[in-house]
């Protein structure tokens, strides 16, 4: 996909918001990317997944694996495009570790493609990598819709992102948007009812 096509999808679906945002890390930013904005439209999810699948067309994979929740929709679409099965990891309620549940079974020597929606620090993907290593499953590649890491996060397998939007962040005490008095928004969190 051309960058302009991807950007048009993000704009059409209000996925890329401009303003003044409080991120879950506590830092402030002038931009927020809401992946669910795009993925609420299956036709866009399909188009983006086909782009990721095309990038990995020369590798034979047995399955696509994604960390829940972020990777579920896009991972499933990539698996459809690559005609493989799809499994997902989730956090154990007991110890918060990334685990496979629901009877998902990995076989030694299988080849997997990891798919996640957004790359910021790469924490969840690293946990999936560890899990696959323990199961002796090979990783053919790692795909994202958006890379916000400014290409600073590296993995042991080839990485591909449909679009790069480096994340601009400010410390709360040193934020130009705060200084301008622009009200801050908490995307993703429920707004307080006024009545
Ligand atoms: Zn601020």
Short mmCIF file of C-alpha atoms in Angstrom, two decimals, residues 63 65 89 98-100 106-114 124-140 142 155-157:
data_model
loop_
_atom_site.label_atom_id
_atom_site.label_comp_id
_atom_site.label_asym_id
_atom_site.label_seq_id
_atom_site.Cartn_x
_atom_site.Cartn_y
_atom_site.Cartn_z
CA UNK A 63 0.38 -19.99 12.08
CA UNK A 65 -0.02 -15.50 16.71
CA UNK A 89 -1.93 -15.14 23.82
CA UNK A 98 1.41 -13.95 28.71
CA UNK A 99 -0.03 -17.44 28.18
CA UNK A 100 -1.81 -19.60 25.60
CA UNK A 106 1.83 -25.25 19.31
CA UNK A 107 4.01 -27.96 17.84
CA UNK A 108 7.77 -28.01 18.06
CA UNK A 109 9.36 -26.77 14.83
CA UNK A 110 6.32 -24.86 13.62
CA UNK A 111 6.91 -21.43 12.07
CA UNK A 112 4.94 -18.45 13.34
CA UNK A 113 4.33 -14.87 12.31
CA UNK A 114 3.65 -12.50 15.20
CA UNK A 124 3.97 -7.63 24.53
CA UNK A 125 5.75 -8.88 21.42
CA UNK A 126 8.84 -9.70 23.47
CA UNK A 127 6.67 -11.79 25.79
CA UNK A 128 5.20 -13.66 22.82
CA UNK A 129 8.74 -14.24 21.50
CA UNK A 130 9.73 -15.79 24.84
CA UNK A 131 6.67 -17.99 24.90
CA UNK A 132 7.41 -19.24 21.36
CA UNK A 133 11.03 -19.89 22.26
CA UNK A 134 9.92 -22.06 25.19
CA UNK A 135 7.65 -24.02 22.82
CA UNK A 136 10.45 -24.37 20.22
CA UNK A 137 8.39 -22.52 17.63
CA UNK A 138 10.37 -20.52 15.05
CA UNK A 139 9.52 -16.88 14.35
CA UNK A 140 9.50 -15.95 10.68
CA UNK A 142 6.78 -9.68 13.20
CA UNK A 155 13.68 -7.82 17.52
CA UNK A 156 15.38 -11.12 16.77
CA UNK A 157 13.12 -11.61 13.71
#
